[in-house]
Amino acid sequence: PEDPVIAYDDAGGMAAGRLVWMLRILGRPAALLDGGIDAWSGPLEMKATTRPPKEVPAVPWPADALVTMSEVAEMISSKGGILLDARSAERYRGEVEPMDPRAGHVPGAVNAPYVKNLAADGPEAGRFLSPAELENRYRSLGVNDARTAVAYCGSGVSACHDLLAMEYAGLGRGRLFVGSWSQWSHTDRPLATGIEQV
């Protein structure tokens, strides 16, 4: 059996979550260290460690894991599913846009900032909310079954945090619009600003 990959970062699991999501989609055992490097209580190595390279068979990317921009547009027009925007509320509403040419969100998307998956204060600060709390959160956003949900963010990284949170909550596995806002905003496709109602 393959050794599981335990990923961590110092950003609430935002970047490490993308790695975990990708490995799981490809069938590799992977988990996120809840709370990141700050939660680690064991000794830390200060030098880079290496392992000898090994042959790994190529695995085709599962077709149902990713959603294209055209599929998102179809989803909007048919109202077939829930589109979650994992970016901050300010970026979602179109008040600021630090990277892309246009500000706002994909029409019909619901704001689901990935940081809201984490406890904000107290002894659990920076750790995932409980599965029950996450389930309540996503149900309040309109997600009853993650198979109907597509998550996006700025570039397809922090959206994976929402995907992992839905899975942790027992809602199943959602899909990723990997091009995310960066791809959408570089086109003349419609955008929305303000808040969408669930």
CSV table of C-alpha atoms in Angstrom, one decimal:
chain,number,residue,atom,x,y,z
A,1,PRO,CA,0.0,0.0,0.0
A,2,GLU,CA,1.1,3.6,-0.6
A,3,ASP,CA,2.1,5.8,2.2
A,4,PRO,CA,-0.5,8.4,2.9
A,5,VAL,CA,0.4,12.0,2.3
A,6,ILE,CA,-0.2,14.4,5.2
A,7,ALA,CA,-0.1,18.0,3.9
A,8,TYR,CA,0.1,21.2,5.9
A,9,ASP,CA,0.7,24.9,5.5
A,10,ASP,CA,0.6,28.0,7.6
A,11,ALA,CA,-2.5,29.4,5.8
A,12,GLY,CA,-5.4,27.5,7.4
A,13,GLY,CA,-5.0,24.6,4.9
A,14,MET,CA,-5.7,26.8,1.9
A,15,ALA,CA,-2.8,25.7,-0.2
A,16,ALA,CA,-2.3,22.3,1.4
A,17,GLY,CA,-6.0,21.6,0.8
A,18,ARG,CA,-5.5,21.9,-3.0
A,19,LEU,CA,-2.7,19.2,-2.8
A,20,VAL,CA,-4.9,16.9,-0.7
A,21,TRP,CA,-7.9,17.3,-3.0
A,22,MET,CA,-5.8,16.5,-6.1
A,23,LEU,CA,-4.2,13.5,-4.5
A,24,ARG,CA,-7.5,12.1,-3.4
A,25,ILE,CA,-9.1,12.7,-6.8
A,26,LEU,CA,-6.2,10.7,-8.3
A,27,GLY,CA,-6.8,7.9,-5.8
A,28,ARG,CA,-3.9,8.5,-3.5
A,29,PRO,CA,-4.4,8.4,0.3
A,30,ALA,CA,-4.0,12.0,1.6
A,31,ALA,CA,-5.1,14.1,4.6
A,32,LEU,CA,-4.8,17.6,5.8
A,33,LEU,CA,-3.1,18.4,9.1
A,34,ASP,CA,-5.9,20.3,10.8
A,35,GLY,CA,-4.6,23.5,12.2
A,36,GLY,CA,-1.5,23.5,9.9
A,37,ILE,CA,2.1,23.6,11.1
A,38,ASP,CA,1.0,25.5,14.2
A,39,ALA,CA,-1.0,22.4,15.3
A,40,TRP,CA,2.0,20.1,15.1
A,41,SER,CA,3.3,19.2,18.5
A,42,GLY,CA,6.1,16.8,17.6
A,43,PRO,CA,9.7,17.6,16.7
A,44,LEU,CA,10.4,19.5,13.5
A,45,GLU,CA,13.2,18.8,11.1
A,46,MET,CA,15.2,21.8,10.0
A,47,LYS,CA,16.8,20.3,6.9
A,48,ALA,CA,15.0,19.2,3.8
A,49,THR,CA,14.6,15.4,3.6
A,50,THR,CA,14.6,13.5,0.3
A,51,ARG,CA,13.4,10.1,-0.7
A,52,PRO,CA,14.6,8.2,-3.7
A,53,PRO,CA,12.5,8.7,-6.8
A,54,LYS,CA,10.2,5.9,-7.8
A,55,GLU,CA,8.1,5.0,-10.8
A,56,VAL,CA,4.5,6.0,-10.4
A,57,PRO,CA,2.0,5.0,-13.1
A,58,ALA,CA,0.2,7.8,-14.9
A,59,VAL,CA,-3.4,8.0,-13.7
A,60,PRO,CA,-6.0,9.7,-16.0
A,61,TRP,CA,-7.7,12.7,-14.4
A,62,PRO,CA,-11.3,11.8,-13.6
A,63,ALA,CA,-13.6,13.5,-16.0
A,64,ASP,CA,-16.2,14.3,-13.2
A,65,ALA,CA,-13.7,16.1,-10.9
A,66,LEU,CA,-13.3,19.3,-13.0
A,67,VAL,CA,-15.8,21.6,-14.6
A,68,THR,CA,-15.0,23.8,-17.6
A,69,MET,CA,-16.0,27.4,-18.1
A,70,SER,CA,-18.6,26.3,-20.7
A,71,GLU,CA,-20.1,23.8,-18.2
A,72,VAL,CA,-20.3,26.6,-15.6
A,73,ALA,CA,-22.1,28.8,-18.2
A,74,GLU,CA,-24.5,26.0,-18.9
A,75,MET,CA,-25.0,25.4,-15.2
A,76,ILE,CA,-26.0,29.1,-14.8
A,77,SER,CA,-28.4,29.1,-17.7
A,78,SER,CA,-30.1,25.8,-16.6
A,79,LYS,CA,-29.9,26.6,-12.8
A,80,GLY,CA,-28.6,23.1,-12.4
A,81,GLY,CA,-26.6,23.0,-9.3
A,82,ILE,CA,-24.9,25.2,-6.7
A,83,LEU,CA,-21.9,27.4,-7.6
A,84,LEU,CA,-19.8,28.3,-4.6
A,85,ASP,CA,-17.3,31.2,-4.7
A,86,ALA,CA,-14.6,30.6,-2.0
A,87,ARG,CA,-13.0,34.1,-2.2
A,88,SER,CA,-13.4,36.8,0.4
A,89,ALA,CA,-16.8,38.6,0.6
A,90,GLU,CA,-15.1,41.8,-0.7
A,91,ARG,CA,-13.8,40.1,-3.8
A,92,TYR,CA,-17.1,38.3,-4.4
A,93,ARG,CA,-19.1,41.5,-4.1
A,94,GLY,CA,-16.7,43.2,-6.6
A,95,GLU,CA,-15.5,45.8,-4.1
A,96,VAL,CA,-11.8,44.9,-4.6
A,97,GLU,CA,-9.9,42.8,-7.2
A,98,PRO,CA,-6.2,42.6,-6.6
A,99,MET,CA,-5.3,40.3,-9.5
A,100,ASP,CA,-7.8,40.0,-12.3
A,101,PRO,CA,-9.0,42.5,-14.9
A,102,ARG,CA,-12.7,42.5,-13.7
A,103,ALA,CA,-14.2,42.5,-10.2
A,104,GLY,CA,-17.3,40.6,-9.1
A,105,HIS,CA,-18.4,37.0,-9.3
A,106,VAL,CA,-19.9,34.5,-11.7
A,107,PRO,CA,-23.7,35.2,-11.9
A,108,GLY,CA,-25.6,32.9,-9.6
A,109,ALA,CA,-22.7,32.0,-7.4
A,110,VAL,CA,-23.1,32.0,-3.7
A,111,ASN,CA,-20.3,33.4,-1.5
A,112,ALA,CA,-18.7,30.6,0.6
A,113,PRO,CA,-15.3,32.1,1.8
A,114,TYR,CA,-13.0,29.2,2.7
A,115,VAL,CA,-11.9,30.9,5.9
A,116,LYS,CA,-15.5,30.3,7.3
A,117,ASN,CA,-14.7,26.6,7.4
A,118,LEU,CA,-12.3,27.3,10.3
A,119,ALA,CA,-13.0,28.3,13.9
A,120,ALA,CA,-12.2,32.0,14.2
A,121,ASP,CA,-11.2,32.2,17.8
A,122,GLY,CA,-10.7,30.2,21.0
A,123,PRO,CA,-8.6,27.1,21.5
A,124,GLU,CA,-9.8,25.7,18.1
A,125,ALA,CA,-8.9,28.8,16.2
A,126,GLY,CA,-7.6,27.9,12.7
A,127,ARG,CA,-9.0,24.4,12.9
A,128,PHE,CA,-11.9,23.0,10.9
A,129,LEU,CA,-15.3,23.4,12.3
A,130,SER,CA,-17.0,20.2,13.4
A,131,PRO,CA,-18.6,18.0,10.6
A,132,ALA,CA,-22.1,19.0,12.0
A,133,GLU,CA,-21.2,22.7,11.9
A,134,LEU,CA,-19.9,22.4,8.4
A,135,GLU,CA,-22.9,20.5,7.3
A,136,ASN,CA,-25.1,23.3,8.6
A,137,ARG,CA,-23.0,25.9,6.9
A,138,TYR,CA,-23.2,24.3,3.5
A,139,ARG,CA,-26.9,23.4,3.8
A,140,SER,CA,-27.6,27.0,4.6
A,141,LEU,CA,-25.8,27.9,1.3
A,142,GLY,CA,-28.0,25.5,-0.6
A,143,VAL,CA,-25.8,22.4,-0.7
A,144,ASN,CA,-27.6,19.2,0.3
A,145,ASP,CA,-25.5,16.9,-1.8
A,146,ALA,CA,-22.0,18.1,-2.9
A,147,ARG,CA,-22.3,16.2,-6.2
A,148,THR,CA,-24.5,19.1,-7.3
A,149,ALA,CA,-21.9,21.7,-6.1
A,150,VAL,CA,-19.1,23.3,-8.1
A,151,ALA,CA,-16.5,25.5,-6.2
A,152,TYR,CA,-14.3,28.2,-7.6
A,153,CYS,CA,-12.1,30.9,-6.2
A,154,GLY,CA,-9.5,33.1,-7.9
A,155,SER,CA,-7.3,30.4,-9.4
A,156,GLY,CA,-8.6,27.0,-8.3
A,157,VAL,CA,-6.7,26.7,-5.0
A,158,SER,CA,-8.8,27.9,-2.1
A,159,ALA,CA,-11.9,26.4,-3.7
A,160,CYS,CA,-10.5,23.0,-2.8
A,161,HIS,CA,-10.8,24.0,0.9
A,162,ASP,CA,-14.6,24.2,0.4
A,163,LEU,CA,-14.6,20.9,-1.5
A,164,LEU,CA,-12.7,19.2,1.4
A,165,ALA,CA,-15.0,20.8,4.0
A,166,MET,CA,-18.1,19.5,2.2
A,167,GLU,CA,-16.6,16.0,2.1
A,168,TYR,CA,-15.6,16.2,5.8
A,169,ALA,CA,-19.2,17.3,6.6
A,170,GLY,CA,-20.5,14.1,5.0
A,171,LEU,CA,-22.1,15.9,2.0
A,172,GLY,CA,-20.0,14.0,-0.6
A,173,ARG,CA,-17.5,15.1,-3.2
A,174,GLY,CA,-18.1,18.3,-5.2
A,175,ARG,CA,-16.4,19.5,-8.4
A,176,LEU,CA,-13.8,22.2,-9.1
A,177,PHE,CA,-14.1,25.0,-11.7
A,178,VAL,CA,-10.3,25.0,-12.0
A,179,GLY,CA,-10.1,28.1,-14.2
A,180,SER,CA,-12.0,29.9,-11.6
A,181,TRP,CA,-12.4,33.7,-11.5
A,182,SER,CA,-9.1,34.3,-13.2
A,183,GLN,CA,-10.3,32.5,-16.3
A,184,TRP,CA,-13.9,33.9,-16.2
A,185,SER,CA,-12.8,37.5,-15.7
A,186,HIS,CA,-10.5,37.4,-18.7
A,187,THR,CA,-13.5,36.9,-21.0
A,188,ASP,CA,-16.5,39.1,-21.9
A,189,ARG,CA,-18.8,36.6,-20.1
A,190,PRO,CA,-21.3,38.3,-17.7
A,191,LEU,CA,-20.4,39.0,-14.1
A,192,ALA,CA,-22.4,40.0,-11.1
A,193,THR,CA,-21.6,42.3,-8.1
A,194,GLY,CA,-23.2,42.5,-4.7
A,195,ILE,CA,-24.7,39.6,-2.9
A,196,GLU,CA,-26.7,36.7,-4.4
A,197,GLN,CA,-29.6,35.3,-2.4
A,198,VAL,CA,-29.7,31.6,-1.6
